[in-house]
Short mmCIF file of C-alpha atoms in Angstrom, two decimals:
data_model
loop_
_atom_site.label_atom_id
_atom_site.label_comp_id
_atom_site.label_asym_id
_atom_site.label_seq_id
_atom_site.Cartn_x
_atom_site.Cartn_y
_atom_site.Cartn_z
CA GLY E 1 17.11 -24.36 -14.78
CA ASP E 2 18.52 -26.08 -11.77
CA PRO E 3 19.46 -24.16 -9.81
CA VAL E 4 17.28 -21.26 -10.89
CA SER E 5 17.98 -17.59 -10.21
CA VAL E 6 15.42 -15.43 -8.39
CA THR E 7 15.27 -11.66 -7.85
CA VAL E 8 13.64 -10.37 -4.65
CA SER E 9 13.18 -6.76 -3.47
CA TRP E 10 12.24 -5.60 0.02
CA LYS E 11 12.01 -2.50 2.17
CA VAL E 12 12.98 -2.27 5.84
CA THR E 13 11.80 0.67 7.98
CA ASN E 14 12.66 1.52 11.58
CA GLN E 15 9.23 1.91 13.18
CA GLY E 16 10.65 1.97 16.69
CA ASN E 17 11.40 4.88 19.00
CA GLY E 18 15.19 4.93 18.58
CA ALA E 19 18.06 4.09 16.26
CA GLY E 20 19.15 1.03 18.22
CA LEU E 21 22.60 0.05 19.41
CA THR E 22 23.44 -2.33 16.56
CA SER E 23 24.22 -1.19 13.05
CA THR E 24 24.65 -4.60 11.42
CA TRP E 25 22.17 -7.42 10.98
CA THR E 26 21.12 -10.11 8.52
CA ASP E 27 18.06 -10.17 6.28
CA ALA E 28 16.92 -13.60 5.07
CA VAL E 29 14.71 -14.72 2.22
CA VAL E 30 12.48 -17.50 3.52
CA ALA E 31 10.39 -19.95 1.46
CA SER E 32 7.16 -21.24 2.99
CA ALA E 33 5.20 -24.14 1.48
CA ASP E 34 1.96 -23.19 3.26
CA GLY E 35 2.24 -19.39 2.93
CA ILE E 36 2.43 -18.84 6.70
CA ALA E 37 5.62 -17.15 7.88
CA GLY E 38 7.14 -18.38 11.10
CA ASN E 39 5.91 -21.95 11.39
CA GLY E 40 7.74 -25.25 10.96
CA ASP E 41 7.88 -25.50 7.17
CA ASP E 42 9.93 -22.32 6.58
CA ARG E 43 13.25 -22.70 4.78
CA VAL E 44 15.90 -19.97 4.55
CA VAL E 45 17.04 -19.84 0.92
CA ALA E 46 19.32 -16.76 1.06
CA ARG E 47 20.94 -14.48 3.66
CA PHE E 48 22.23 -10.93 3.17
CA ALA E 49 24.22 -8.84 5.64
CA HIS E 50 23.14 -5.23 6.20
CA THR E 51 25.54 -2.62 7.54
CA GLY E 52 24.40 0.83 8.67
CA GLY E 53 21.97 1.80 11.40
CA LEU E 54 18.53 3.27 10.79
CA ALA E 55 17.21 6.32 12.60
CA VAL E 56 13.52 6.39 13.51
CA GLY E 57 11.48 6.53 10.31
CA GLU E 58 14.44 5.76 8.03
CA SER E 59 14.34 2.84 5.65
CA TYR E 60 16.30 1.06 2.98
CA ILE E 61 15.26 -0.82 -0.12
CA ARG E 62 17.28 -3.77 -1.29
CA THR E 63 17.13 -5.95 -4.39
CA GLU E 64 19.11 -9.18 -4.62
CA THR E 65 19.40 -11.87 -7.26
CA PHE E 66 20.46 -15.28 -6.00
CA LEU E 67 20.29 -18.97 -6.88
CA LEU E 68 17.75 -21.21 -5.20
CA PRO E 69 19.19 -24.46 -3.82
CA ALA E 70 19.68 -27.29 -6.32
CA ARG E 71 16.61 -29.53 -6.78
CA PHE E 72 14.42 -26.94 -5.05
CA GLU E 73 10.94 -27.46 -6.47
CA GLY E 74 7.33 -26.91 -5.52
CA ARG E 75 5.04 -23.97 -4.85
CA TYR E 76 6.29 -21.54 -2.21
CA THR E 77 5.56 -18.10 -0.85
CA LEU E 78 8.70 -16.04 -0.30
CA PHE E 79 9.04 -13.80 2.74
CA VAL E 80 11.92 -11.60 3.88
CA ARG E 81 12.79 -11.54 7.58
CA SER E 82 14.87 -8.57 8.60
CA ASP E 83 17.25 -9.18 11.50
CA VAL E 84 16.63 -12.91 11.18
CA ASP E 85 19.25 -13.74 13.84
CA GLY E 86 17.95 -11.25 16.44
CA GLU E 87 21.10 -9.13 16.39
CA VAL E 88 19.25 -5.83 16.97
CA PHE E 89 17.92 -5.14 20.45
CA GLU E 90 14.25 -4.25 20.20
#
């Protein structure tokens, strides 16, 4: 189909030494053509707001189904970047 629907699940854990001052941030699903997260070919294909802080050691699991952009084709590796906009002080 075009656009096609995709389901992605991920887990985010606070591995820091405190809960942090921010309780909202955005997780993003990123497609990478070369399988390397963080370089120039990455493309954000979906964004999801998270509300609720995490104490040290706490985590959440999220599953989302969304549509890829129209005419999106090729072989990609999907990554999820938590706090993609740098909203949480680390």
